[in-house]
Amino acid sequence: MLLHLMTWTEVEEYLKVSPGIILPIGSTEQHGQTGLIGTDAICAEGIARGVGEMTHTVVAPTINVGMALHQATFPGAIALRPNTLIELIQDYLTSLTRAGFTKFFFVNGYGGNVATLRAAFAETYGYLTDLHIPNAEKVQCRIANWFTCNSVYKLGKELYGTLEGSHATPSEMAVTQYFCPETIRKIPVMAEVGSLYPMHNTTRFRRRYCDRGMGDNSILATPEDGKHFYDLAVEELSEVYLEFLHGE
Amino acid sequence: MLLHLMTWTEVEEYLKVSPGIILPIGSTEQHGQTGLIGTDAICAEGIARGVGEMTHTVVAPTINVGMALHQATFPGAIALRPNTLIELIQDYLTSLTRAGFTKFFFVNGYGGNVATLRAAFAETYGYLTDLHIPNAEKVQCRIANWFTCNSVYKLGKELYGTLEGSHATPSEMAVTQYFCPETIRKIPVMAEVGSLYPMHNTTRFRRRYCDRGMGDNSILATPEDGKHFYDLAVEELSEVYLEFLHGE
Amino acid sequence: MLLHLMTWTEVEEYLKVSPGIILPIGSTEQHGQTGLIGTDAICAEGIARGVGEMTHTVVAPTINVGMALHQATFPGAIALRPNTLIELIQDYLTSLTRAGFTKFFFVNGYGGNVATLRAAFAETYGYLTDLHIPNAEKVQCRIANWFTCNSVYKLGKELYGTLEGSHATPSEMAVTQYFCPETIRKIPVMAEVGSLYPMHNTTRFRRRYCDRGMGDNSILATPEDGKHFYDLAVEELSEVYLEFLHGE
Amino acid sequence: MLLHLMTWTEVEEYLKVSPGIILPIGSTEQHGQTGLIGTDAICAEGIARGVGEMTHTVVAPTINVGMALHQATFPGAIALRPNTLIELIQDYLTSLTRAGFTKFFFVNGYGGNVATLRAAFAETYGYLTDLHIPNAEKVQCRIANWFTCNSVYKLGKELYGTLEGSHATPSEMAVTQYFCPETIRKIPVMAEVGSLYPMHNTTRFRRRYCDRGMGDNSILATPEDGKHFYDLAVEELSEVYLEFLHGE
Amino acid sequence: MLLHLMTWTEVEEYLKVSPGIILPIGSTEQHGQTGLIGTDAICAEGIARGVGEMTHTVVAPTINVGMALHQATFPGAIALRPNTLIELIQDYLTSLTRAGFTKFFFVNGYGGNVATLRAAFAETYGYLTDLHIPNAEKVQCRIANWFTCNSVYKLGKELYGTLEGSHATPSEMAVTQYFCPETIRKIPVMAEVGSLYPMHNTTRFRRRYCDRGMGDNSILATPEDGKHFYDLAVEELSEVYLEFLHGE
Amino acid sequence: MLLHLMTWTEVEEYLKVSPGIILPIGSTEQHGQTGLIGTDAICAEGIARGVGEMTHTVVAPTINVGMALHQATFPGAIALRPNTLIELIQDYLTSLTRAGFTKFFFVNGYGGNVATLRAAFAETYGYLTDLHIPNAEKVQCRIANWFTCNSVYKLGKELYGTLEGSHATPSEMAVTQYFCPETIRKIPVMAEVGSLYPMHNTTRFRRRYCDRGMGDNSILATPEDGKHFYDLAVEELSEVYLEFLHGE
């Protein structure tokens, strides 16, 4: 069930059954020489919808952009400042809490969002209470990074070993290829594994990865791998979601 | 060309040819008894992509939510406060201006966004200049409401006369049906035409339209009409875009 | 009745009879070679007071500055950023709503204020509701641009034809002359009509109108015309106000 | 010279001679049973214009509202939150500094503005420097409370002794009567002297002064006294201004 | 009683007896050639604890940094912008008011904090009321500058005469020596008395005091003097506090 | 070297040798029945000073309060909203970067600060670059939680096994006892181990831990253990710091 394809009365009916909603969030930033700018959003959206189907849960419209300030000097990046992302999340949660949703499950495709999301949740818990919004006390938010699922991590290690890296990884390339096979660029890329370089200042970050972006061993990725990752992530996150939904 | 399906080096190449980008923006809010919550975003996204194809222009990821505070009491609405939307737009424009984009063409699917978008543009023109960002002086933003295209307006009057209304209109229903035929709900709805009721306070707004939402004469809409509206809007907005792109 | 010339107990009495208040808002910015920097505020204030007298309505102190960022490079401009203007309007409306006012009629002298005012209204409707302020539900705001009154527009066309333009227009010059006859500068000015140039970046805006400002065909204006415009605007806006006051 | 009655080219000429500008700021709040809501703004505006004439200095449009939150429960008050007032002052100073003004002399009619004005100055000194605005280093702001002029204070003691008080004082009543003789309410009022009650919470403040407001011994005030106060304040503040203008 | 050395149940018990709390606030900025960067915080903390002991009052953790923007170009300064300090104070007061504290006594060691603190108090009085926080109506804040105590001022004049100055004064040097005797630098310093130079722009401020900082006649200070100042300040502020605590 | 006990010229000298600074940050919140409200700040400050001594590094004044909103209903808590903490950190970093510091090492005593600190760092990296502050490109921030040091974690498991928990842990109790032996409350407490309960809403959080707070097995802690933890943390963090300082 995709929120944007429902009517408001259907949402009203749904809320009699469940207070849960899944919110996909990604980023819009470089993913190496062959990776798509929308990789993080594409993966989060696709997997979130899989979880939504498996658990009969409403899925909100995807938040396509995230906290990607250090990527700002690579053309195509759209970065929200942390403060902006906090305000955005606050408005999402306030609107949906007013309607009756109280269990917010963020399927996240981008590590750079985690800290700001957590800050946003804390800000919003306080805000909803301060405004005396009904059910404020029941509101709970959870971040679920598909790429840190145990099963996903294990498969990544099996398939790519140390070449998996941490950005523009073969696994997210594979998932993107699975969802958007028409976009596969078959240039053999054997990039340095994008992993440990500190992501502080955008100018310096750019200088470090000037002519190729960070990461991208897309030569290793296949849509078939992507399907495999997708299946594992959906299954594992569905369990996590249901536990979250029914938890205290 | 969809930004999220490009690589950053493709964006770099594109910018050598054109500084223009199309940004679809919609809303997430009730559209009567049968209209989709995502109607405004669906129409804006689909038409923006049509304009992008016709004019060989990059299309940014869709901004799915907008300034819909007066809709806040209908389940399923996600509303950004004006201040949040201003911050969001500022971050989009700042990121893209840094990369070299300077002509921003917002294909808008929701009347309620217009004022806040304009405020955001003014705020950002000043902000970019204050930060001494290169090309700040060249930045221009334009709002293009697909639903106020001359050709669209004329067809709406022809097909539906006074039943067109101003919210959850048959024309946007038709366009949505064209893009998402699988979502058509064939309940015969003959709603009061949603037009002039003041949209101030959300509680009062809800009371006024309590059991049906505002507008929605979807019985009049067909996917074929939708195709027709789509073609007209894409053609007219493509012309507007090109004039904007090449204008002083 | 001017708010600043009343006592608080008189306001208390007034509120037993009417919840309406008129708020003049202008701008402080260049108006060509002979037009006054305060033109927009002077016109708004004078006409607002006329409407106040005709309808026995309280008139608030004039908001003299507005959203004039693109004018920032002409000496004498004082520009509020949109965010600042939103905060300001929010504070005005919150203060006055607490007292019991709920119908806010902004007589506006400057087109550049409209978008930000609308954004401010939306922000404030939500804010008042969130804070559970009594009567929040009843609050309504309306912008009345004196210069877009039908009768005013018609007279402008009659008197000046295409030389009316859109900024530092003969009509607002005339109204200013009517209110401040001592300030009339009788230099024959035949400026290019200020109309369509995009008002984005202040540096570029200044370059375009470098040695004269934008608009200003003051040679056409007379205090007698001003009186005529004033009478028409007051009559038309008084009707609009009363309809607004008594409307649902 | 009133800024709003000048043209922008006249401002440009003025700036070749002087970088100084006078900014009147008042408040909009109760002044007892017979005092005008606009008392503080009326006094500040009138005296500022006097100083402007005596020193050939530009006077900006009056800031009519101030930091009057503790007055919020008396009908007619319009109060800016400190944060809003800081933003407002920042925008005034930024606009005017861009034009070339660097010596800002605030003629203040309301004690409640002082702390927030000072905070705003500090915020703005930093802001102008951070944005690398030309002349940022030269900017200086000064608050001149007309009511704490030595000569004014002395006359107040002479005329009214301990009945002068601290709010809705006979002296500001007198100055208001001098500027607006038509508004004199001749009800004999002998109020408790408004002086030491802590001005913290607006609800408590209202309860303390419930049926009369705070202060107001208007029976003592006359327009003649007002003229006397006016003359003294203009003379003393003109000296202060010139010293400030020519100081390091 | 130091808050950070108490348990929460001890605080709960304390609140049954008293709603008062003492909050030390200082600054982190240059104090001349031999004065400590933390002088203002050290003095405020030490004296606040003395008052806490004498009056059996809880003392909050010291706010070590303040509004020191004009000091920003001297290495070691940490300056909060006024807006940040306002937010900080608002959060302190909101947290503590929720717990039941309502009498907030700020022992302040730095003149530059006063205006922003007052603005923060006004902002918070309104904020607490708007959020309908219990006891909001009872909240009162008071600033107590130890250095403007009558007894302190008198002793300073006696001991140092006109060499006392206004920044990095012998008296605060002495108090710091009393608290931190191990930090005494015995370089004979006879600085220009830091008093009247306008503290506007940080670049200019630095240029004025380039190679020595402002003030600092530490040659005059002794730990014995410091003890004397401490005793006087604690005694006088304890009286002020108790009057404040028991006042209306 | 403690920043607040240095003079500004000593800081200037230090910066010729090292760009590094250590910033202790804690929290002010309940720590069970016998744990001190300032536990997190006390541990962070003490260990940070240890690291400072071992590595000859300047230590900034302790940030005593943190992001503790979910603790807000326990008396004695002082909680900064995430947005406030972000502003605060931004001001600290901006001030210190202007002086020449570029390596910021936060010794953190409270898990609840981590997300907001990370968001603050990202916000500040962008901010410093936008303002063209010298050395902005070199700025790097690192969070070092003393309680997640390998050696500390291992010792905690050895000494307390599963009773270590996650809040008001025996290990932080022990460190606090080591620093403040005079505050040891010897009530035998065997609390439920504070570990997994979700920390969302403060009201619910309080209800869950109503009469005892969360965690606190202080019966297990001894000052001798504390000394041991301290030594391990200082040694391990000193290594981490030096690697960070000398890293790219």
Short mmCIF file of N, CA and C in Angstrom, two decimals, chain D residues 185-239:
data_model
loop_
_atom_site.label_atom_id
_atom_site.label_comp_id
_atom_site.label_asym_id
_atom_site.label_seq_id
_atom_site.Cartn_x
_atom_site.Cartn_y
_atom_site.Cartn_z
N ARG D 185 -7.55 62.99 26.45
CA ARG D 185 -8.75 62.57 27.19
C ARG D 185 -8.70 63.25 28.54
N LYS D 186 -9.65 64.09 28.83
CA LYS D 186 -9.58 64.80 30.10
C LYS D 186 -10.43 64.14 31.16
N ILE D 187 -10.05 62.91 31.46
CA ILE D 187 -10.63 62.26 32.62
C ILE D 187 -9.60 62.41 33.73
N PRO D 188 -10.03 62.86 34.88
CA PRO D 188 -9.03 62.99 35.95
C PRO D 188 -8.58 61.62 36.44
N VAL D 189 -7.34 61.26 36.14
CA VAL D 189 -6.83 59.97 36.56
C VAL D 189 -5.70 60.16 37.58
N MET D 190 -5.87 59.53 38.71
CA MET D 190 -4.81 59.52 39.71
C MET D 190 -4.45 58.07 39.97
N ALA D 191 -3.65 57.52 39.12
CA ALA D 191 -3.35 56.09 39.24
C ALA D 191 -2.21 55.85 40.22
N GLU D 192 -2.16 54.66 40.67
CA GLU D 192 -0.98 54.19 41.40
C GLU D 192 0.22 54.39 40.48
N VAL D 193 1.31 54.80 41.00
CA VAL D 193 2.49 55.01 40.16
C VAL D 193 3.05 53.67 39.70
N GLY D 194 3.18 53.54 38.40
CA GLY D 194 3.67 52.27 37.85
C GLY D 194 5.17 52.21 37.94
N SER D 195 5.66 51.39 38.82
CA SER D 195 7.11 51.43 38.96
C SER D 195 7.76 50.07 39.11
N LEU D 196 7.54 49.43 40.23
CA LEU D 196 8.48 48.37 40.55
C LEU D 196 7.96 46.95 40.35
N TYR D 197 6.71 46.79 40.02
CA TYR D 197 6.18 45.44 39.92
C TYR D 197 6.92 44.65 38.84
N PRO D 198 7.37 43.44 39.18
CA PRO D 198 8.15 42.70 38.19
C PRO D 198 7.32 42.33 36.95
N MET D 199 7.92 42.54 35.80
CA MET D 199 7.20 42.36 34.54
C MET D 199 7.52 41.02 33.90
N HIS D 200 7.21 39.94 34.56
CA HIS D 200 7.60 38.65 34.04
C HIS D 200 6.54 38.05 33.14
N ASN D 201 5.53 37.50 33.77
CA ASN D 201 4.54 36.74 33.01
C ASN D 201 3.35 37.63 32.69
N THR D 202 2.87 37.52 31.47
CA THR D 202 1.82 38.43 31.02
C THR D 202 0.51 38.22 31.76
N THR D 203 0.20 36.98 32.10
CA THR D 203 -1.05 36.72 32.81
C THR D 203 -1.03 37.36 34.19
N ARG D 204 0.09 37.18 34.86
CA ARG D 204 0.22 37.76 36.18
C ARG D 204 0.27 39.28 36.13
N PHE D 205 0.96 39.77 35.11
CA PHE D 205 1.05 41.22 34.92
C PHE D 205 -0.35 41.81 34.76
N ARG D 206 -1.17 41.14 33.97
CA ARG D 206 -2.52 41.62 33.73
C ARG D 206 -3.34 41.59 35.02
N ARG D 207 -3.20 40.53 35.77
CA ARG D 207 -3.98 40.39 36.99
C ARG D 207 -3.64 41.53 37.96
N ARG D 208 -2.36 41.88 37.97
CA ARG D 208 -1.91 42.94 38.88
C ARG D 208 -2.53 44.29 38.53
N TYR D 209 -2.70 44.52 37.24
CA TYR D 209 -3.16 45.86 36.79
C TYR D 209 -4.48 45.74 36.06
N CYS D 210 -5.36 44.90 36.59
CA CYS D 210 -6.43 44.38 35.76
C CYS D 210 -7.34 45.43 35.14
N ASP D 211 -7.79 46.37 35.91
CA ASP D 211 -8.85 47.21 35.38
C ASP D 211 -8.38 48.61 35.00
N ARG D 212 -7.10 48.77 34.93
CA ARG D 212 -6.65 50.13 34.65
C ARG D 212 -5.34 50.20 33.87
N GLY D 213 -4.67 49.06 33.71
CA GLY D 213 -3.33 49.14 33.13
C GLY D 213 -2.36 49.64 34.18
N MET D 214 -1.12 49.77 33.77
CA MET D 214 -0.07 50.15 34.71
C MET D 214 0.25 51.64 34.55
N GLY D 215 0.38 52.33 35.64
CA GLY D 215 0.77 53.74 35.61
C GLY D 215 -0.38 54.64 35.19
N ASP D 216 -0.04 55.79 34.59
CA ASP D 216 -1.00 56.76 34.09
C ASP D 216 -1.44 57.76 35.16
N ASN D 217 -0.68 58.82 35.29
CA ASN D 217 -1.13 59.97 36.07
C ASN D 217 -1.34 61.15 35.14
N SER D 218 -2.13 60.88 34.11
CA SER D 218 -2.23 61.85 33.02
C SER D 218 -2.82 63.18 33.48
N ILE D 219 -3.44 63.18 34.63
CA ILE D 219 -4.01 64.44 35.12
C ILE D 219 -2.94 65.51 35.27
N LEU D 220 -1.72 65.04 35.47
CA LEU D 220 -0.61 65.96 35.67
C LEU D 220 -0.05 66.54 34.37
N ALA D 221 -0.29 65.82 33.26
CA ALA D 221 0.36 66.20 32.00
C ALA D 221 -0.36 67.32 31.27
N THR D 222 0.44 68.16 30.60
CA THR D 222 -0.13 69.18 29.71
C THR D 222 0.70 69.24 28.44
N PRO D 223 0.08 69.69 27.34
CA PRO D 223 0.84 69.83 26.09
C PRO D 223 2.00 70.80 26.25
N GLU D 224 1.84 71.78 27.12
CA GLU D 224 2.92 72.75 27.32
C GLU D 224 4.15 72.05 27.93
N ASP D 225 3.87 71.24 28.93
CA ASP D 225 4.97 70.44 29.48
C ASP D 225 5.62 69.61 28.37
N GLY D 226 4.75 69.06 27.54
CA GLY D 226 5.24 68.20 26.47
C GLY D 226 6.21 68.93 25.56
N LYS D 227 5.83 70.15 25.21
CA LYS D 227 6.72 70.97 24.38
C LYS D 227 8.06 71.17 25.07
N HIS D 228 8.02 71.38 26.36
CA HIS D 228 9.23 71.60 27.13
C HIS D 228 10.13 70.34 27.11
N PHE D 229 9.50 69.20 27.36
CA PHE D 229 10.26 67.94 27.31
C PHE D 229 10.85 67.72 25.92
N TYR D 230 10.02 67.99 24.92
CA TYR D 230 10.47 67.82 23.54
C TYR D 230 11.72 68.65 23.25
N ASP D 231 11.66 69.91 23.61
CA ASP D 231 12.80 70.80 23.34
C ASP D 231 14.07 70.31 24.03
N LEU D 232 13.91 69.91 25.27
CA LEU D 232 15.09 69.44 26.02
C LEU D 232 15.67 68.17 25.40
N ALA D 233 14.76 67.24 25.07
CA ALA D 233 15.23 65.96 24.53
C ALA D 233 15.92 66.17 23.19
N VAL D 234 15.34 66.99 22.34
CA VAL D 234 15.93 67.21 21.02
C VAL D 234 17.31 67.85 21.16
N GLU D 235 17.41 68.79 22.05
CA GLU D 235 18.69 69.47 22.21
C GLU D 235 19.76 68.52 22.74
N GLU D 236 19.38 67.78 23.77
CA GLU D 236 20.38 66.90 24.38
C GLU D 236 20.75 65.75 23.44
N LEU D 237 19.76 65.15 22.81
CA LEU D 237 20.06 64.03 21.92
C LEU D 237 20.81 64.47 20.67
N SER D 238 20.59 65.69 20.24
CA SER D 238 21.33 66.19 19.08
C SER D 238 22.83 66.25 19.41
N GLU D 239 23.11 66.70 20.60
CA GLU D 239 24.52 66.72 21.02
C GLU D 239 25.10 65.30 21.08
#
